């Protein structure tokens, strides 16, 4: 296997229209990224497409973990994080399969962590206004004010706490007790960032433009936002009462 310091984790469920395109887009970048797909038993053949790409072209840089059934976004990423730590990657990325996150922004997140020394880089929709394209206005407002709500309740100053386009340095994920992360939906995104902040890791928001998917079906639901909404109160209590791990030495 040709080595890389960076792995992009892409969770999938029924992404046959997008998966090959997004993988190829990542692999055309100048920096050599590896890709790990976490597929939750997609009945549309998403995993078969990935296996074909591994077998015919990308055995040294494309990997897949198949799970049985939809087990939640958070558990998919936790599975991917553990795999990445076991395989000694230093920069571990979260990214959607549907091109809502532009692969061309991956090097910018990498630079924020590798070159500038931040521990977490967030591809932020809201750090420089509202940079969202083709989302229904109701969903834009829900997402934007959800992040505002998190800032008010927790005092956490990140503008886009529900962002799913993130780079973590290895030491962040090695320090956070991954088996203790509670939330499975977009509350997971808030919990991970807030926990990193509480431990003392340095976080940077990198402005990106979020584009609504052009192909496939959105997996967003009201229940996902409900988890995030009510989970924030619990995170605030944790901030007062929980004993967080100590910041590791460089």
Short mmCIF file of C-alpha atoms in Angstrom, two decimals:
data_model
loop_
_atom_site.label_atom_id
_atom_site.label_comp_id
_atom_site.label_asym_id
_atom_site.label_seq_id
_atom_site.Cartn_x
_atom_site.Cartn_y
_atom_site.Cartn_z
CA UNK A 1 0.00 0.00 0.00
CA UNK A 2 1.36 3.42 -0.94
CA UNK A 3 1.43 5.46 2.24
CA UNK A 4 -0.45 8.67 3.06
CA UNK A 5 -0.80 10.74 6.20
CA UNK A 6 -4.47 11.53 5.39
CA UNK A 7 -7.67 9.48 5.22
CA UNK A 8 -11.09 10.78 4.12
CA UNK A 9 -13.97 8.90 5.74
CA UNK A 10 -17.18 8.86 3.68
CA UNK A 11 -20.31 7.26 5.22
CA UNK A 12 -22.77 5.94 2.64
CA UNK A 13 -26.31 4.68 2.35
CA UNK A 14 -27.72 4.42 -1.18
CA UNK A 15 -25.16 6.67 -2.88
CA UNK A 16 -24.68 4.79 -6.16
CA UNK A 17 -25.16 8.00 -8.17
CA UNK A 18 -22.34 9.78 -6.32
CA UNK A 19 -19.84 7.38 -4.82
CA UNK A 20 -17.57 6.74 -7.80
CA UNK A 21 -17.54 10.42 -8.77
CA UNK A 22 -16.66 11.63 -5.27
CA UNK A 23 -13.87 9.07 -4.88
CA UNK A 24 -12.34 9.99 -8.23
CA UNK A 25 -12.60 13.68 -7.35
CA UNK A 26 -10.62 13.09 -4.15
CA UNK A 27 -8.01 11.04 -5.98
CA UNK A 28 -7.37 13.76 -8.58
CA UNK A 29 -6.12 16.18 -5.90
CA UNK A 30 -2.41 16.94 -5.74
CA UNK A 31 -2.15 15.78 -2.13
CA UNK A 32 -2.38 12.01 -1.88
CA UNK A 33 -5.47 11.25 0.21
CA UNK A 34 -6.71 7.78 1.01
CA UNK A 35 -10.47 7.11 1.23
CA UNK A 36 -12.40 4.88 3.62
CA UNK A 37 -16.08 4.24 2.79
CA UNK A 38 -18.37 3.12 5.64
CA UNK A 39 -21.43 1.60 3.97
CA UNK A 40 -24.51 0.76 6.01
CA UNK A 41 -25.86 -2.08 3.90
CA UNK A 42 -26.93 0.04 0.92
CA UNK A 43 -29.45 -2.02 -1.09
CA UNK A 44 -28.68 0.02 -4.25
CA UNK A 45 -25.23 -1.50 -4.78
CA UNK A 46 -23.08 1.34 -3.45
CA UNK A 47 -20.66 -1.11 -1.84
CA UNK A 48 -20.32 -3.13 -5.05
CA UNK A 49 -19.18 -0.01 -6.90
CA UNK A 50 -16.52 0.63 -4.26
CA UNK A 51 -15.33 -2.99 -4.37
CA UNK A 52 -15.01 -2.79 -8.16
CA UNK A 53 -12.88 0.35 -7.87
CA UNK A 54 -10.68 -1.34 -5.26
CA UNK A 55 -10.25 -4.48 -7.36
CA UNK A 56 -9.50 -2.71 -10.65
CA UNK A 57 -7.73 0.54 -9.80
CA UNK A 58 -7.27 1.68 -6.22
CA UNK A 59 -6.30 -1.27 -4.02
CA UNK A 60 -3.56 0.80 -2.38
CA UNK A 61 -5.66 3.82 -1.35
CA UNK A 62 -9.39 2.94 -1.26
CA UNK A 63 -10.94 0.89 1.54
CA UNK A 64 -14.44 -0.09 2.66
CA UNK A 65 -16.13 -1.29 5.82
CA UNK A 66 -19.60 -2.75 5.32
CA UNK A 67 -22.11 -2.73 8.16
CA UNK A 68 -25.49 -4.41 8.30
CA UNK A 69 -28.30 -1.86 8.33
CA UNK A 70 -28.52 1.86 9.07
CA UNK A 71 -26.68 2.24 12.37
CA UNK A 72 -26.36 6.02 12.42
CA UNK A 73 -23.96 8.67 11.16
CA UNK A 74 -22.14 8.96 14.47
CA UNK A 75 -21.42 5.26 14.81
CA UNK A 76 -20.23 5.17 11.19
CA UNK A 77 -17.67 7.86 11.92
CA UNK A 78 -16.62 6.25 15.20
CA UNK A 79 -15.99 3.02 13.27
CA UNK A 80 -13.96 4.96 10.71
CA UNK A 81 -12.02 6.90 13.36
CA UNK A 82 -10.95 3.70 15.11
CA UNK A 83 -9.87 2.15 11.80
CA UNK A 84 -7.88 5.26 10.90
CA UNK A 85 -6.14 5.31 14.27
CA UNK A 86 -5.26 1.63 13.94
CA UNK A 87 -3.75 2.34 10.52
CA UNK A 88 -1.64 5.28 11.76
CA UNK A 89 -3.15 8.18 9.79
CA UNK A 90 -2.25 11.63 11.13
CA UNK A 91 -5.07 13.65 9.51
CA UNK A 92 -8.56 12.17 9.54
CA UNK A 93 -11.38 13.79 7.56
CA UNK A 94 -15.17 13.60 7.56
CA UNK A 95 -16.89 14.24 4.24
CA UNK A 96 -20.29 13.53 2.65
CA UNK A 97 -20.61 11.45 -0.50
CA UNK A 98 -23.03 13.75 -2.31
CA UNK A 99 -20.75 16.69 -3.28
CA UNK A 100 -22.35 19.01 -0.73
CA UNK A 101 -18.74 19.24 0.46
CA UNK A 102 -16.36 20.21 -2.34
CA UNK A 103 -13.37 17.83 -2.48
CA UNK A 104 -11.26 20.78 -3.65
CA UNK A 105 -11.57 22.19 -0.12
CA UNK A 106 -9.85 19.15 1.44
CA UNK A 107 -6.36 20.67 0.95
CA UNK A 108 -7.52 23.84 2.74
CA UNK A 109 -8.60 21.84 5.80
CA UNK A 110 -5.35 19.88 5.61
CA UNK A 111 -3.33 23.12 5.51
CA UNK A 112 -5.13 24.48 8.58
CA UNK A 113 -4.05 21.44 10.60
CA UNK A 114 -0.76 20.41 8.98
CA UNK A 115 0.70 23.84 8.18
CA UNK A 116 -0.99 26.17 10.66
CA UNK A 117 -0.98 23.78 13.62
CA UNK A 118 -4.69 23.70 14.46
CA UNK A 119 -6.00 20.47 15.94
CA UNK A 120 -9.43 20.59 14.27
CA UNK A 121 -10.37 22.30 10.99
CA UNK A 122 -14.06 22.78 10.25
CA UNK A 123 -15.40 23.44 6.76
CA UNK A 124 -17.75 26.17 7.94
CA UNK A 125 -20.90 27.36 6.18
CA UNK A 126 -21.49 30.25 8.58
CA UNK A 127 -18.15 31.74 9.64
CA UNK A 128 -18.32 34.32 6.82
CA UNK A 129 -22.06 34.79 6.39
CA UNK A 130 -24.39 32.06 5.12
CA UNK A 131 -22.67 30.09 2.35
CA UNK A 132 -25.32 27.55 1.38
CA UNK A 133 -26.51 26.91 -2.19
CA UNK A 134 -29.79 25.26 -3.28
CA UNK A 135 -31.10 24.45 0.19
CA UNK A 136 -34.77 25.22 0.94
CA UNK A 137 -34.91 28.40 3.03
CA UNK A 138 -36.55 26.52 5.91
CA UNK A 139 -33.67 24.11 6.13
CA UNK A 140 -31.10 26.92 5.92
CA UNK A 141 -32.78 28.73 8.79
CA UNK A 142 -33.06 25.53 10.85
CA UNK A 143 -29.35 24.75 10.41
CA UNK A 144 -28.17 28.32 10.95
CA UNK A 145 -30.19 28.90 14.09
CA UNK A 146 -29.28 25.45 15.43
CA UNK A 147 -25.65 26.58 15.44
CA UNK A 148 -26.66 29.90 17.02
CA UNK A 149 -28.56 27.97 19.69
CA UNK A 150 -25.49 25.85 20.46
CA UNK A 151 -23.37 28.98 20.89
CA UNK A 152 -25.90 30.57 23.24
CA UNK A 153 -26.48 27.50 25.42
CA UNK A 154 -22.89 26.24 25.65
CA UNK A 155 -20.82 29.38 25.17
CA UNK A 156 -18.95 27.47 22.45
CA UNK A 157 -17.86 30.07 19.87
CA UNK A 158 -17.76 27.91 16.73
CA UNK A 159 -20.22 29.23 14.13
CA UNK A 160 -21.01 25.92 12.38
CA UNK A 161 -21.22 23.29 15.10
CA UNK A 162 -23.29 20.85 13.00
CA UNK A 163 -20.82 20.89 10.08
CA UNK A 164 -19.96 17.46 8.71
CA UNK A 165 -16.85 18.54 6.78
CA UNK A 166 -14.02 18.30 9.29
CA UNK A 167 -10.34 17.40 9.65
CA UNK A 168 -9.09 16.04 12.97
CA UNK A 169 -5.48 15.61 13.85
CA UNK A 170 -4.72 12.13 15.11
CA UNK A 171 -4.09 13.26 18.67
CA UNK A 172 -7.62 14.65 18.96
CA UNK A 173 -9.30 11.35 18.13
CA UNK A 174 -6.77 9.42 20.22
CA UNK A 175 -7.67 11.59 23.24
CA UNK A 176 -11.47 11.74 22.98
CA UNK A 177 -13.05 8.60 24.51
CA UNK A 178 -14.79 7.52 21.31
CA UNK A 179 -16.82 4.77 22.99
CA UNK A 180 -18.38 7.40 25.27
CA UNK A 181 -19.72 9.59 22.43
CA UNK A 182 -23.49 9.44 22.88
CA UNK A 183 -25.16 11.00 19.86
CA UNK A 184 -25.75 9.26 16.54
CA UNK A 185 -27.13 11.97 14.25
CA UNK A 186 -26.05 15.58 13.83
CA UNK A 187 -25.80 15.84 17.61
CA UNK A 188 -22.68 13.74 17.08
CA UNK A 189 -21.08 16.58 15.12
CA UNK A 190 -21.78 19.04 17.94
CA UNK A 191 -20.57 16.64 20.63
CA UNK A 192 -17.26 15.90 18.89
CA UNK A 193 -16.41 19.58 18.37
CA UNK A 194 -17.52 20.60 21.85
CA UNK A 195 -15.53 17.80 23.48
CA UNK A 196 -12.41 18.78 21.52
CA UNK A 197 -12.92 22.36 22.67
CA UNK A 198 -13.40 21.38 26.31
CA UNK A 199 -10.19 19.36 26.28
CA UNK A 200 -8.37 22.40 24.96
CA UNK A 201 -7.67 21.56 21.32
CA UNK A 202 -7.29 24.45 18.91
CA UNK A 203 -10.11 24.75 16.36
CA UNK A 204 -10.22 26.74 13.14
CA UNK A 205 -13.24 27.38 10.92
CA UNK A 206 -12.35 27.41 7.23
CA UNK A 207 -15.07 29.09 5.13
CA UNK A 208 -16.59 26.80 2.50
CA UNK A 209 -19.63 26.85 0.24
CA UNK A 210 -22.11 24.08 0.96
CA UNK A 211 -24.08 22.91 -2.10
CA UNK A 212 -27.22 20.80 -1.75
CA UNK A 213 -26.95 17.36 -3.33
CA UNK A 214 -27.77 17.13 -7.03
CA UNK A 215 -28.29 13.35 -7.13
CA UNK A 216 -29.62 10.80 -4.66
CA UNK A 217 -31.90 11.31 -1.67
CA UNK A 218 -31.18 13.32 1.47
CA UNK A 219 -30.93 11.34 4.75
CA UNK A 220 -31.86 14.36 6.92
CA UNK A 221 -34.85 14.01 9.24
CA UNK A 222 -36.58 15.95 11.98
CA UNK A 223 -35.46 13.35 14.51
CA UNK A 224 -31.82 14.09 13.71
CA UNK A 225 -32.32 17.77 14.49
CA UNK A 226 -34.33 16.94 17.62
CA UNK A 227 -31.41 14.93 18.96
CA UNK A 228 -29.08 17.85 18.35
CA UNK A 229 -31.48 20.37 19.90
CA UNK A 230 -32.08 18.54 23.17
CA UNK A 231 -28.59 17.06 23.35
CA UNK A 232 -27.06 20.52 23.60
CA UNK A 233 -28.54 20.97 27.08
CA UNK A 234 -26.83 17.77 28.17
CA UNK A 235 -23.54 18.96 26.70
CA UNK A 236 -23.83 22.18 28.72
CA UNK A 237 -24.24 20.10 31.89
CA UNK A 238 -21.26 18.02 30.87
CA UNK A 239 -19.25 21.20 30.50
CA UNK A 240 -19.90 21.93 34.17
CA UNK A 241 -19.77 18.45 35.65
CA UNK A 242 -17.80 16.09 33.41
CA UNK A 243 -14.09 15.44 33.87
CA UNK A 244 -12.59 15.63 30.38
CA UNK A 245 -9.32 13.94 29.36
CA UNK A 246 -6.16 15.98 29.68
CA UNK A 247 -4.61 17.63 26.65
CA UNK A 248 -1.79 15.38 25.39
CA UNK A 249 1.71 16.70 24.96
CA UNK A 250 2.82 17.47 21.41
#
